[in-house]
Amino acid sequence: TYQPFDWDEYLKESNSEAAPLHCFKQAVNPPINDFKVGMKLEALDPRNVTSTCIATVINVLGPRLRLRLDGSDNKNDFWRLVDSSEIHAIGHCEKSGGMLQPPLGFRMNASSWPMFLLKTLNGAEMAPAKIFQKEPLGPGANLFVVGQKLEAVDKKNPQLICCATVGAVKNDQIHVTFDGWRGAFDYWCRYDSRDIFPVGWCAKSGHPMQPPGQKNHAGARFRMRPASIPAPIPPTESLEADTSAPPPPPIVIHIRKTCSGGPLIDTTQ
Ligand code: MLY
């Protein structure tokens, strides 16, 4: 059975606080996801945000959609919340005086776009306008404080939402650091990014959450350990020189004379 991550326990053990709800541009209650795999919609091309393209829902996870631009490849999928301002029902672009564009990297000749569009939309299942949700307003200023915990999209593995900490705050940006991952996945983003969520958002929305990694001391301290195995001794106690103990005996290494010990071993002695 799926056990949700115990944030209360983690906040206590790490002696830290959750960033308050009002810091985030997220709905107080995560939006309902009525989208189905295969539905088509309009989305801004993430690689060329001046273009509105046709996208297909490839996957759904909690209130998020995995999207693929029609006419593009399967290597550039992206995730959007159902209350993203970057997705709309088919027809929205034309109603607002725009024209649907081929995605960046359209796999056919540009001249075949009008016919491709026609064939793509013919008989397609289009996501109804009523299942799109209005984007929340969000805070008017950066209210984050260094050390606060949050849940954040791992931009290198964007299907994942993970345990994270505000590592730094600068003007309208925050540095998102992933607990237990030694900085390899950290990034800066605006305080009103749609990729950051309050503690408990995943559990509330039915989205999986990645617990802290175990690749640094912070992660290791919170790793689940059976009660039968004693806690490791902190390095300050185990590695510091103990002047009361006698010096250890010299180490003797025996090497057979017929063997080569390498350039640093003198076998003539
Ligand atoms: N298999 C990948 C996943 C890394 C995920 C890191 N996130 C959770 C911050 C790896 O180990 O590199």
CSV table of C-alpha atoms and ligand atoms in Angstrom, one decimal:
chain,number,residue,atom,x,y,z
A,1,THR,CA,0.0,0.0,0.0
A,2,TYR,CA,1.2,3.5,-0.8
A,3,GLN,CA,2.4,5.4,2.2
A,4,PRO,CA,2.4,9.2,1.7
A,5,PHE,CA,5.6,11.0,2.8
A,6,ASP,CA,5.4,12.1,6.5
A,7,TRP,CA,6.0,15.8,6.2
A,8,ASP,CA,5.2,16.5,9.9
A,9,GLU,CA,7.8,14.0,11.0
A,10,TYR,CA,10.4,15.4,8.5
A,11,LEU,CA,9.8,19.0,9.5
A,12,LYS,CA,10.3,18.0,13.1
A,13,GLU,CA,13.5,16.0,12.5
A,14,SER,CA,15.0,18.7,10.2
A,15,ASN,CA,13.9,21.4,12.7
A,16,SER,CA,12.4,23.4,9.7
A,17,GLU,CA,9.2,25.0,8.7
A,18,ALA,CA,7.0,24.7,5.6
A,19,ALA,CA,6.7,27.8,3.3
A,20,PRO,CA,3.2,29.1,4.0
A,21,LEU,CA,0.4,28.6,1.4
A,22,HIS,CA,0.3,32.3,0.5
A,23,CYS,CA,3.8,32.3,-0.8
A,24,PHE,CA,2.7,30.2,-3.8
A,25,LYS,CA,0.9,30.7,-7.1
A,26,GLN,CA,-1.2,27.6,-6.5
A,27,ALA,CA,-4.9,27.1,-5.8
A,28,VAL,CA,-5.6,26.5,-2.1
A,29,ASN,CA,-7.4,23.3,-3.2
A,30,PRO,CA,-5.6,21.5,-6.0
A,31,PRO,CA,-7.8,21.6,-9.1
A,32,ILE,CA,-9.8,18.5,-10.3
A,33,ASN,CA,-8.3,16.8,-13.4
A,34,ASP,CA,-11.0,15.7,-15.8
A,35,PHE,CA,-8.6,15.4,-18.8
A,36,LYS,CA,-8.2,12.0,-20.4
A,37,VAL,CA,-5.3,10.5,-22.3
A,38,GLY,CA,-5.7,11.2,-26.0
A,39,MET,CA,-7.6,14.5,-25.7
A,40,LYS,CA,-6.4,17.4,-27.8
A,41,LEU,CA,-6.0,21.0,-26.8
A,42,GLU,CA,-4.1,24.2,-27.6
A,43,ALA,CA,-0.8,24.8,-25.8
A,44,LEU,CA,2.0,27.4,-26.1
A,45,ASP,CA,5.1,25.7,-27.6
A,46,PRO,CA,7.5,25.7,-24.6
A,47,ARG,CA,10.5,26.1,-27.0
A,48,ASN,CA,8.8,29.0,-28.8
A,49,VAL,CA,6.2,30.6,-26.6
A,50,THR,CA,5.0,33.0,-29.3
A,51,SER,CA,3.4,30.0,-31.0
A,52,THR,CA,0.2,28.3,-30.1
A,53,CYS,CA,0.1,24.6,-31.2
A,54,ILE,CA,-2.0,21.5,-31.0
A,55,ALA,CA,-1.1,19.2,-28.2
A,56,THR,CA,-2.3,15.8,-27.1
A,57,VAL,CA,-2.6,14.5,-23.5
A,58,ILE,CA,-0.1,11.7,-23.2
A,59,ASN,CA,-0.5,11.1,-19.5
A,60,VAL,CA,-2.2,12.4,-16.4
A,61,LEU,CA,-0.8,12.6,-12.9
A,62,GLY,CA,-2.8,14.3,-10.2
A,63,PRO,CA,-3.7,17.8,-11.6
A,64,ARG,CA,-0.9,17.7,-14.2
A,65,LEU,CA,-0.9,16.7,-17.9
A,66,ARG,CA,1.9,15.3,-19.9
A,67,LEU,CA,1.6,17.0,-23.3
A,68,ARG,CA,3.1,16.3,-26.7
A,69,LEU,CA,2.8,18.8,-29.6
A,70,ASP,CA,1.2,17.2,-32.7
A,71,GLY,CA,3.7,17.1,-35.5
A,72,SER,CA,6.6,17.1,-33.0
A,73,ASP,CA,8.7,14.1,-31.8
A,74,ASN,CA,8.3,12.2,-28.5
A,75,LYS,CA,11.5,13.6,-27.0
A,76,ASN,CA,10.0,17.0,-26.1
A,77,ASP,CA,7.0,16.2,-23.9
A,78,PHE,CA,6.2,18.7,-21.2
A,79,TRP,CA,4.0,18.9,-18.1
A,80,ARG,CA,1.3,21.5,-17.4
A,81,LEU,CA,-1.2,22.0,-14.6
A,82,VAL,CA,-4.8,21.8,-15.6
A,83,ASP,CA,-5.1,25.5,-14.3
A,84,SER,CA,-2.1,26.6,-16.5
A,85,SER,CA,-2.6,29.8,-18.5
A,86,GLU,CA,-0.6,28.2,-21.2
A,87,ILE,CA,-3.3,25.7,-22.3
A,88,HIS,CA,-6.8,26.3,-23.8
A,89,ALA,CA,-9.6,24.4,-25.6
A,90,ILE,CA,-9.2,24.1,-29.3
A,91,GLY,CA,-10.7,27.2,-30.9
A,92,HIS,CA,-9.4,29.7,-28.3
A,93,CYS,CA,-6.5,30.8,-30.4
A,94,GLU,CA,-8.6,31.5,-33.5
A,95,LYS,CA,-11.3,33.3,-31.4
A,96,SER,CA,-8.6,35.6,-30.1
A,97,GLY,CA,-7.5,36.4,-33.7
A,98,GLY,CA,-4.5,34.1,-33.7
A,99,MET,CA,-3.5,31.2,-36.0
A,100,LEU,CA,-2.3,27.7,-34.9
A,101,GLN,CA,1.3,27.2,-35.7
A,102,PRO,CA,3.4,24.1,-36.4
A,103,PRO,CA,5.7,23.2,-33.4
A,104,LEU,CA,9.4,24.0,-33.4
A,105,GLY,CA,10.9,20.9,-35.1
A,106,PHE,CA,7.8,20.1,-37.2
A,107,ARG,CA,8.7,16.8,-38.7
A,108,MET,CA,7.2,17.6,-42.2
A,109,ASN,CA,7.7,20.3,-44.8
A,110,ALA,CA,6.2,23.6,-43.5
A,111,SER,CA,4.0,23.8,-46.6
A,112,SER,CA,2.2,20.6,-45.5
A,113,TRP,CA,1.1,22.3,-42.2
A,114,PRO,CA,-2.4,23.3,-43.2
A,115,MET,CA,-3.3,19.8,-44.4
A,116,PHE,CA,-1.6,18.2,-41.4
A,117,LEU,CA,-3.7,20.5,-39.1
A,118,LEU,CA,-6.9,19.6,-40.9
A,119,LYS,CA,-6.2,15.8,-40.6
A,120,THR,CA,-5.0,16.1,-37.0
A,121,LEU,CA,-8.3,17.8,-35.8
A,122,ASN,CA,-10.6,15.7,-38.0
A,123,GLY,CA,-12.4,13.3,-35.7
A,124,ALA,CA,-10.1,14.1,-32.8
A,125,GLU,CA,-11.3,14.0,-29.2
A,126,MET,CA,-11.1,17.7,-28.1
A,127,ALA,CA,-10.8,18.5,-24.4
A,128,PRO,CA,-14.1,20.4,-23.5
A,129,ALA,CA,-13.6,24.1,-22.4
A,130,LYS,CA,-15.2,23.4,-19.0
A,131,ILE,CA,-12.4,21.1,-17.8
A,132,PHE,CA,-9.8,23.9,-18.1
A,133,GLN,CA,-9.4,25.8,-14.9
A,134,LYS,CA,-8.6,29.4,-14.3
A,135,GLU,CA,-5.0,30.1,-13.3
A,136,PRO,CA,-4.8,31.3,-9.6
A,137,LEU,CA,-3.7,34.9,-9.0
A,138,GLY,CA,-0.7,34.2,-6.8
A,139,PRO,CA,1.2,36.6,-4.4
A,140,GLY,CA,2.2,40.0,-5.5
A,141,ALA,CA,5.7,39.7,-4.0
A,142,ASN,CA,8.4,37.2,-3.1
A,143,LEU,CA,7.4,36.1,0.4
A,144,PHE,CA,9.8,33.1,0.7
A,145,VAL,CA,12.4,32.8,3.4
A,146,VAL,CA,15.6,30.8,3.3
A,147,GLY,CA,15.2,27.4,4.9
A,148,GLN,CA,11.5,26.9,4.2
A,149,LYS,CA,10.4,23.5,2.9
A,150,LEU,CA,8.3,23.0,-0.2
A,151,GLU,CA,7.5,20.5,-3.0
A,152,ALA,CA,9.1,21.2,-6.4
A,153,VAL,CA,9.2,19.8,-9.9
A,154,ASP,CA,12.6,18.3,-10.7
A,155,LYS,CA,13.2,20.1,-14.1
A,156,LYS,CA,15.6,17.3,-15.2
A,157,ASN,CA,12.9,14.7,-14.5
A,158,PRO,CA,9.8,16.8,-14.8
A,159,GLN,CA,7.3,14.0,-14.0
A,160,LEU,CA,8.8,14.2,-10.4
A,161,ILE,CA,7.7,16.5,-7.6
A,162,CYS,CA,10.2,16.3,-4.8
A,163,CYS,CA,11.0,17.3,-1.3
A,164,ALA,CA,12.9,20.7,-1.5
A,165,THR,CA,14.2,23.7,0.5
A,166,VAL,CA,14.4,27.4,-0.3
A,167,GLY,CA,18.3,27.7,-0.4
A,168,ALA,CA,18.4,31.4,-1.2
A,169,VAL,CA,16.1,34.3,-2.1
A,170,LYS,CA,17.1,37.1,-4.4
A,171,ASN,CA,14.7,39.8,-5.8
A,172,ASP,CA,11.9,37.9,-7.5
A,173,GLN,CA,13.8,34.6,-7.5
A,174,ILE,CA,14.2,31.7,-5.1
A,175,HIS,CA,16.9,28.9,-5.2
A,176,VAL,CA,15.1,25.6,-5.1
A,177,THR,CA,17.4,22.9,-3.6
A,178,PHE,CA,16.5,19.2,-3.5
A,179,ASP,CA,16.9,17.6,-0.1
A,180,GLY,CA,19.5,14.8,-0.3
A,181,TRP,CA,20.7,15.4,-3.9
A,182,ARG,CA,23.9,17.3,-3.4
A,183,GLY,CA,22.9,20.3,-5.6
A,184,ALA,CA,22.8,18.4,-9.0
A,185,PHE,CA,19.2,19.2,-9.6
A,186,ASP,CA,18.9,22.7,-7.9
A,187,TYR,CA,17.6,25.7,-9.9
A,188,TRP,CA,16.5,29.3,-9.6
A,189,CYS,CA,12.9,30.2,-10.4
A,190,ARG,CA,10.5,33.1,-9.8
A,191,TYR,CA,8.5,33.1,-6.6
A,192,ASP,CA,5.3,32.7,-8.7
A,193,SER,CA,6.6,29.7,-10.7
A,194,ARG,CA,4.0,27.0,-11.3
A,195,ASP,CA,6.6,24.4,-10.6
A,196,ILE,CA,6.7,24.9,-6.8
A,197,PHE,CA,4.0,23.8,-4.4
A,198,PRO,CA,3.3,24.0,-0.7
A,199,VAL,CA,4.1,21.1,1.6
A,200,GLY,CA,1.3,18.6,1.4
A,201,TRP,CA,0.2,19.5,-2.1
A,202,CYS,CA,1.1,16.1,-3.6
A,203,ALA,CA,-0.8,14.2,-0.9
A,204,LYS,CA,-3.8,16.5,-1.3
A,205,SER,CA,-3.9,16.3,-5.1
A,206,GLY,CA,-3.2,12.6,-5.6
A,207,HIS,CA,0.2,13.3,-7.2
A,208,PRO,CA,3.2,11.1,-6.2
A,209,MET,CA,5.9,12.8,-4.2
A,210,GLN,CA,9.6,11.9,-4.1
A,211,PRO,CA,11.0,11.8,-0.6
A,212,PRO,CA,14.5,13.3,0.1
A,213,GLY,CA,17.4,11.6,-1.6
A,214,GLN,CA,20.1,9.9,0.5
A,215,LYS,CA,23.2,11.4,-1.2
A,216,ASN,CA,24.2,13.8,1.5
A,217,HIS,CA,24.3,14.0,5.3
A,218,ALA,CA,20.9,15.7,5.5
A,219,GLY,CA,19.3,12.9,3.5
A,220,ALA,CA,21.2,10.2,5.4
A,221,ARG,CA,20.0,11.5,8.8
A,222,PHE,CA,16.4,10.9,7.7
A,223,ARG,CA,16.9,7.6,6.0
A,224,MET,CA,14.6,4.9,7.4
A,225,ARG,CA,16.7,2.6,9.6
A,226,PRO,CA,15.4,-0.6,11.3
A,227,ALA,CA,15.5,-0.1,15.1
A,228,SER,CA,17.8,-3.1,15.5
A,229,ILE,CA,20.7,-1.3,13.7
A,230,PRO,CA,22.3,1.3,16.0
A,231,ALA,CA,22.6,4.9,14.8
A,232,PRO,CA,26.0,5.7,13.1
A,233,ILE,CA,28.4,7.7,15.2
A,234,PRO,CA,28.8,11.3,14.0
A,235,PRO,CA,32.3,11.9,12.5
A,236,THR,CA,33.3,14.5,15.2
A,237,GLU,CA,33.1,11.7,17.8
A,238,SER,CA,34.6,8.8,15.7
A,239,LEU,CA,37.3,10.5,13.6
A,240,GLU,CA,38.9,13.0,16.0
A,241,ALA,CA,42.2,12.0,17.5
A,242,ASP,CA,41.8,10.4,21.0
A,243,THR,CA,45.0,11.4,22.9
A,244,SER,CA,44.2,9.0,25.9
A,245,ALA,CA,44.5,5.9,23.7
A,246,PRO,CA,47.9,4.3,23.0
A,247,PRO,CA,49.3,4.8,19.4
A,248,PRO,CA,48.3,1.9,17.0
A,249,PRO,CA,51.0,-0.7,16.2
A,250,PRO,CA,52.9,-0.2,12.9
A,251,ILE,CA,51.4,-1.8,9.9
A,252,VAL,CA,53.5,-4.6,8.3
A,253,ILE,CA,52.9,-5.6,4.7
A,254,HIS,CA,54.6,-8.8,3.3
A,255,ILE,CA,55.2,-9.0,-0.4
A,256,ARG,CA,56.6,-12.0,-2.2
A,257,LYS,CA,59.9,-11.0,-3.9
A,258,THR,CA,58.9,-12.6,-7.2
A,259,CYS,CA,55.9,-10.3,-7.4
A,260,SER,CA,55.9,-6.8,-8.6
A,261,GLY,CA,54.5,-4.4,-6.0
A,262,GLY,CA,54.4,-1.5,-8.5
A,263,PRO,CA,56.8,1.4,-8.8
A,264,LEU,CA,56.3,2.7,-5.2
A,265,ILE,CA,57.2,-0.6,-3.4
A,266,ASP,CA,60.9,-1.3,-2.8
A,267,THR,CA,61.2,-5.1,-2.9
A,268,THR,CA,65.0,-5.1,-2.3
A,269,GLN,CA,64.6,-4.5,1.4
B,1,MLY,N1,17.5,8.4,-11.7
B,1,MLY,C1,17.8,9.7,-11.5
B,1,MLY,C2,16.7,10.4,-10.7
B,1,MLY,C3,17.2,11.6,-10.0
B,1,MLY,C4,16.0,12.3,-9.4
B,1,MLY,C5,16.5,13.5,-8.6
B,1,MLY,N2,15.4,14.3,-8.1
B,1,MLY,C6,14.5,13.5,-7.2
B,1,MLY,C7,15.9,15.5,-7.4
B,1,MLY,C8,19.2,9.9,-10.9
B,1,MLY,O1,19.5,9.2,-9.9
B,1,MLY,O2,20.0,10.7,-11.4
